[in-house]
Structure formats: structure tokens, C-alpha cells
């Protein structure tokens, strides 16, 4: 299956929309274990992304689109999720530089580069109660599914389900990275805001591909 | 002269420290401040940090002081964005922001080199207060 540049732009639009719909929810989650700004941060960031992408020439390739997206988040989000998601999208852009179409192996590379970028930037691992807890299982599910010749839409659907499980798991563990780590054990019982926004983004990707 | 860049989530914090440090150095040391987002929220912006580093650099290097959370990640990102030209010439001091900024500024003002200014900033975390 091929993912076109137009599909990528549709996914970005969907993420912008879903983040906006969940702005208050994400901010409430951050109010419980952080500083009550995650939804606001990301909404500002993705609003700026939407603006910025309209200024790119028609001929812009997918790699450049993703890198521009990342750079825009870095300079507009404000919170830790800015450099983290910024790095993720910039690294993802690097591995598909110059491409106008993506295939299964490119999608795996994108997830891998994004995950590695976040880990390098924030020095967190799975189990630290961060966005990694949804992204890493999603990446593994996607890779496994594709290796077992499952079609991309279903593989993405499985990735989104794995991200959801990972997100829900963050409720049971205590934070070891980021602002919530100041609360330690008292962060147990709350979903991690970043794991939730990461799930929403992966779900958006899956939804767009499954509907087209 | 070695330059200094101060990074916090809060613009007021870095402006306040800027005032303190400038007073102690008679305004001799180039000190950049990066704090808050462009639209006035609390937060950090890697591109702002990068611009401030460029602004205060006169070739002798820049020591960056940060507070917590995304300040560290944004500063690291800024240094990466600066690229090879600045490699090894810009470093984040593993130091408390206020004490490190004062120590580093004073050290820079007496003409010390990059490594010395960085070291003195990092030693500020060992400072006993009582
Ligand atoms: N070091 C880290 N590595 C990975 N993710 C992190 C790290 N620090 C924070 N996060 C993620 O960022 C989210 C918080 O984002 P946000 O509220 O925008 O930033 P801030 O904590 O600076 O206010 C957390 O819920 C967590 O998922
Ligand atoms: Mg927050």
C-alpha cells in the first residue's frame, strides 16, 4: 500500500483537529500530575503547524513536511513535549527525505526514528510513565504486524490499539521522568498526558489510513 | 569574552537574573536571555535559545545556564540546531541557574576562557549556604 503526500497532509489535519478536540482533556490530565498546560501547549503548536504548512510550496516532499512540522513544534509548544515531539517529527522527516510516497517499510522507519529521537532527547525508557509508553508498543505492534504480512491499515489499527493499552498502563505506574516525577508514587492512578496525546496522534494516523 | 545565555520557563526569572548578573559585572559580559513562549506563556523555545547564543557569541564560546524540565531539552536542541560551526564552543553548565549565572558572569568579566567559565559555573552547585 502506498501513502501519498496528500495522505500525510490529511493525517496532519486530523491530528490538528483531534488535539484541538482534546485540548481541555489533555490539560486536565496535566493538571493532576504536572502543570496543567499539555493540551494548551500542543494546541498552540499544531495551530502553528497548520499555518506553517500552508506556506510550503506544492512540490515539498514528505520528509521536508515532517521536518518543518517538527521545527514548528520546537519553537511554539513551550513545554517538554515541544522538543520531544519536535525531535520525533524531525527525525521521522530525515528517514524519508526527498520522498513523495511512502511504503510499509518507510512507515516502520518513521516510527523507529521518532521513538529513538524521543528516547535520546528525554533519556526516558518504557515504564517511566511518558509518551514512550504508548509509542514503543505501537512501534512494536506495527513492525510485528507488517513482518507477518498484515496489510498496512490493519497493522496501523493494531499499533493504535497497542498505544491505547500502553497509555492505560501509565495509570498504574509512577513517573520517573518529566515534571510528574516530582510527585513520584503520588502520580499513580493518573494517566500520563503525553502518553495520551501520543495515542491520539497514532490513532489519527490509523483512522485516516483506514478510512481512505 | 565568553558569553552567557540564561534559560528558564519564565521570562521574569531570566530577566531578574540578568539584572543581578549585569549589576555585578558592570554590564561588560554579553548575557542573553531566553524564557517564555513567543505568545507569552510559560515555556522554552529552542529557536529563541539558538538566536540568543548567536547574539552573545564573539568566538570565545557560550555557557548556557538552565533551570528545569524542558529548559534542558530545549537548550540541547538549540545547540544541535547551531550545527558544526559551534561544536564544542557552546555547553550547558550542570549548575543551578541563579548561582551558576552569577559565578559564570563574574568569571567571564575578568577575562577567563570558556573552560574556566564553565567549570566555575558548575562549581556553584557545591556552594554551601549555611
Ligand atoms: N524526559 C521525557 N521523556 C519522554 N517524555 C517526557 C519526558 N518529560 C516529559 N515527557 C512527556 O511530556 C508530557 C508533558 O508535556 P508538557 O505538559 O507539554 O510539558 P511540561 O512538562 O514541560 O509542562 C508528559 O506527560 C510526558 O509524557
Ligand atoms: Mg505540562
JSON list of C-alpha atoms in Angstrom, two decimals, chain B residues 78-129:
[
{"chain": "B", "resi": 78, "resn": "UNK", "atom": "CA", "xyz": [19.30, 24.66, 20.29]},
{"chain": "B", "resi": 79, "resn": "UNK", "atom": "CA", "xyz": [22.93, 23.51, 20.41]},
{"chain": "B", "resi": 80, "resn": "UNK", "atom": "CA", "xyz": [22.18, 20.76, 17.87]},
{"chain": "B", "resi": 81, "resn": "UNK", "atom": "CA", "xyz": [20.44, 23.26, 15.62]},
{"chain": "B", "resi": 82, "resn": "UNK", "atom": "CA", "xyz": [23.51, 25.52, 15.68]},
{"chain": "B", "resi": 83, "resn": "UNK", "atom": "CA", "xyz": [25.42, 22.78, 13.88]},
{"chain": "B", "resi": 84, "resn": "UNK", "atom": "CA", "xyz": [29.10, 22.04, 13.40]},
{"chain": "B", "resi": 85, "resn": "UNK", "atom": "CA", "xyz": [30.26, 25.63, 13.36]},
{"chain": "B", "resi": 86, "resn": "UNK", "atom": "CA", "xyz": [29.53, 25.88, 17.09]},
{"chain": "B", "resi": 87, "resn": "UNK", "atom": "CA", "xyz": [30.58, 22.37, 18.07]},
{"chain": "B", "resi": 88, "resn": "UNK", "atom": "CA", "xyz": [32.40, 22.32, 21.40]},
{"chain": "B", "resi": 89, "resn": "UNK", "atom": "CA", "xyz": [32.01, 26.08, 21.76]},
{"chain": "B", "resi": 90, "resn": "UNK", "atom": "CA", "xyz": [28.60, 26.07, 23.41]},
{"chain": "B", "resi": 91, "resn": "UNK", "atom": "CA", "xyz": [27.88, 23.99, 26.50]},
{"chain": "B", "resi": 92, "resn": "UNK", "atom": "CA", "xyz": [25.17, 23.67, 29.10]},
{"chain": "B", "resi": 93, "resn": "UNK", "atom": "CA", "xyz": [26.54, 24.09, 32.61]},
{"chain": "B", "resi": 94, "resn": "UNK", "atom": "CA", "xyz": [25.37, 21.41, 35.05]},
{"chain": "B", "resi": 95, "resn": "UNK", "atom": "CA", "xyz": [24.69, 24.10, 37.60]},
{"chain": "B", "resi": 96, "resn": "UNK", "atom": "CA", "xyz": [21.90, 25.87, 39.48]},
{"chain": "B", "resi": 97, "resn": "UNK", "atom": "CA", "xyz": [20.58, 28.73, 37.36]},
{"chain": "B", "resi": 98, "resn": "UNK", "atom": "CA", "xyz": [20.91, 31.71, 39.70]},
{"chain": "B", "resi": 99, "resn": "UNK", "atom": "CA", "xyz": [24.16, 30.83, 41.44]},
{"chain": "B", "resi": 100, "resn": "UNK", "atom": "CA", "xyz": [25.70, 29.47, 38.25]},
{"chain": "B", "resi": 101, "resn": "UNK", "atom": "CA", "xyz": [24.77, 32.56, 36.27]},
{"chain": "B", "resi": 102, "resn": "UNK", "atom": "CA", "xyz": [26.34, 34.94, 38.79]},
{"chain": "B", "resi": 103, "resn": "UNK", "atom": "CA", "xyz": [29.52, 32.86, 39.12]},
{"chain": "B", "resi": 104, "resn": "UNK", "atom": "CA", "xyz": [29.88, 32.43, 35.35]},
{"chain": "B", "resi": 105, "resn": "UNK", "atom": "CA", "xyz": [29.26, 36.11, 34.59]},
{"chain": "B", "resi": 106, "resn": "UNK", "atom": "CA", "xyz": [31.80, 37.31, 37.10]},
{"chain": "B", "resi": 107, "resn": "UNK", "atom": "CA", "xyz": [34.34, 34.79, 35.82]},
{"chain": "B", "resi": 108, "resn": "UNK", "atom": "CA", "xyz": [33.74, 35.87, 32.23]},
{"chain": "B", "resi": 109, "resn": "UNK", "atom": "CA", "xyz": [34.04, 39.53, 33.18]},
{"chain": "B", "resi": 110, "resn": "UNK", "atom": "CA", "xyz": [37.62, 39.04, 34.40]},
{"chain": "B", "resi": 111, "resn": "UNK", "atom": "CA", "xyz": [38.51, 37.61, 31.01]},
{"chain": "B", "resi": 112, "resn": "UNK", "atom": "CA", "xyz": [38.65, 33.88, 31.76]},
{"chain": "B", "resi": 113, "resn": "UNK", "atom": "CA", "xyz": [38.37, 31.40, 28.93]},
{"chain": "B", "resi": 114, "resn": "UNK", "atom": "CA", "xyz": [35.45, 29.11, 28.06]},
{"chain": "B", "resi": 115, "resn": "UNK", "atom": "CA", "xyz": [36.56, 26.04, 30.03]},
{"chain": "B", "resi": 116, "resn": "UNK", "atom": "CA", "xyz": [37.20, 28.08, 33.14]},
{"chain": "B", "resi": 117, "resn": "UNK", "atom": "CA", "xyz": [33.88, 29.89, 33.00]},
{"chain": "B", "resi": 118, "resn": "UNK", "atom": "CA", "xyz": [32.06, 26.56, 32.55]},
{"chain": "B", "resi": 119, "resn": "UNK", "atom": "CA", "xyz": [33.97, 24.99, 35.46]},
{"chain": "B", "resi": 120, "resn": "UNK", "atom": "CA", "xyz": [33.27, 27.91, 37.78]},
{"chain": "B", "resi": 121, "resn": "UNK", "atom": "CA", "xyz": [29.58, 27.80, 36.88]},
{"chain": "B", "resi": 122, "resn": "UNK", "atom": "CA", "xyz": [29.44, 24.09, 37.69]},
{"chain": "B", "resi": 123, "resn": "UNK", "atom": "CA", "xyz": [31.27, 24.58, 40.97]},
{"chain": "B", "resi": 124, "resn": "UNK", "atom": "CA", "xyz": [28.47, 26.88, 42.04]},
{"chain": "B", "resi": 125, "resn": "UNK", "atom": "CA", "xyz": [26.39, 23.82, 42.85]},
{"chain": "B", "resi": 126, "resn": "UNK", "atom": "CA", "xyz": [28.80, 22.95, 45.66]},
{"chain": "B", "resi": 127, "resn": "UNK", "atom": "CA", "xyz": [28.40, 26.30, 47.30]},
{"chain": "B", "resi": 128, "resn": "UNK", "atom": "CA", "xyz": [27.35, 25.95, 50.93]},
{"chain": "B", "resi": 129, "resn": "UNK", "atom": "CA", "xyz": [24.83, 28.46, 52.09]}
]
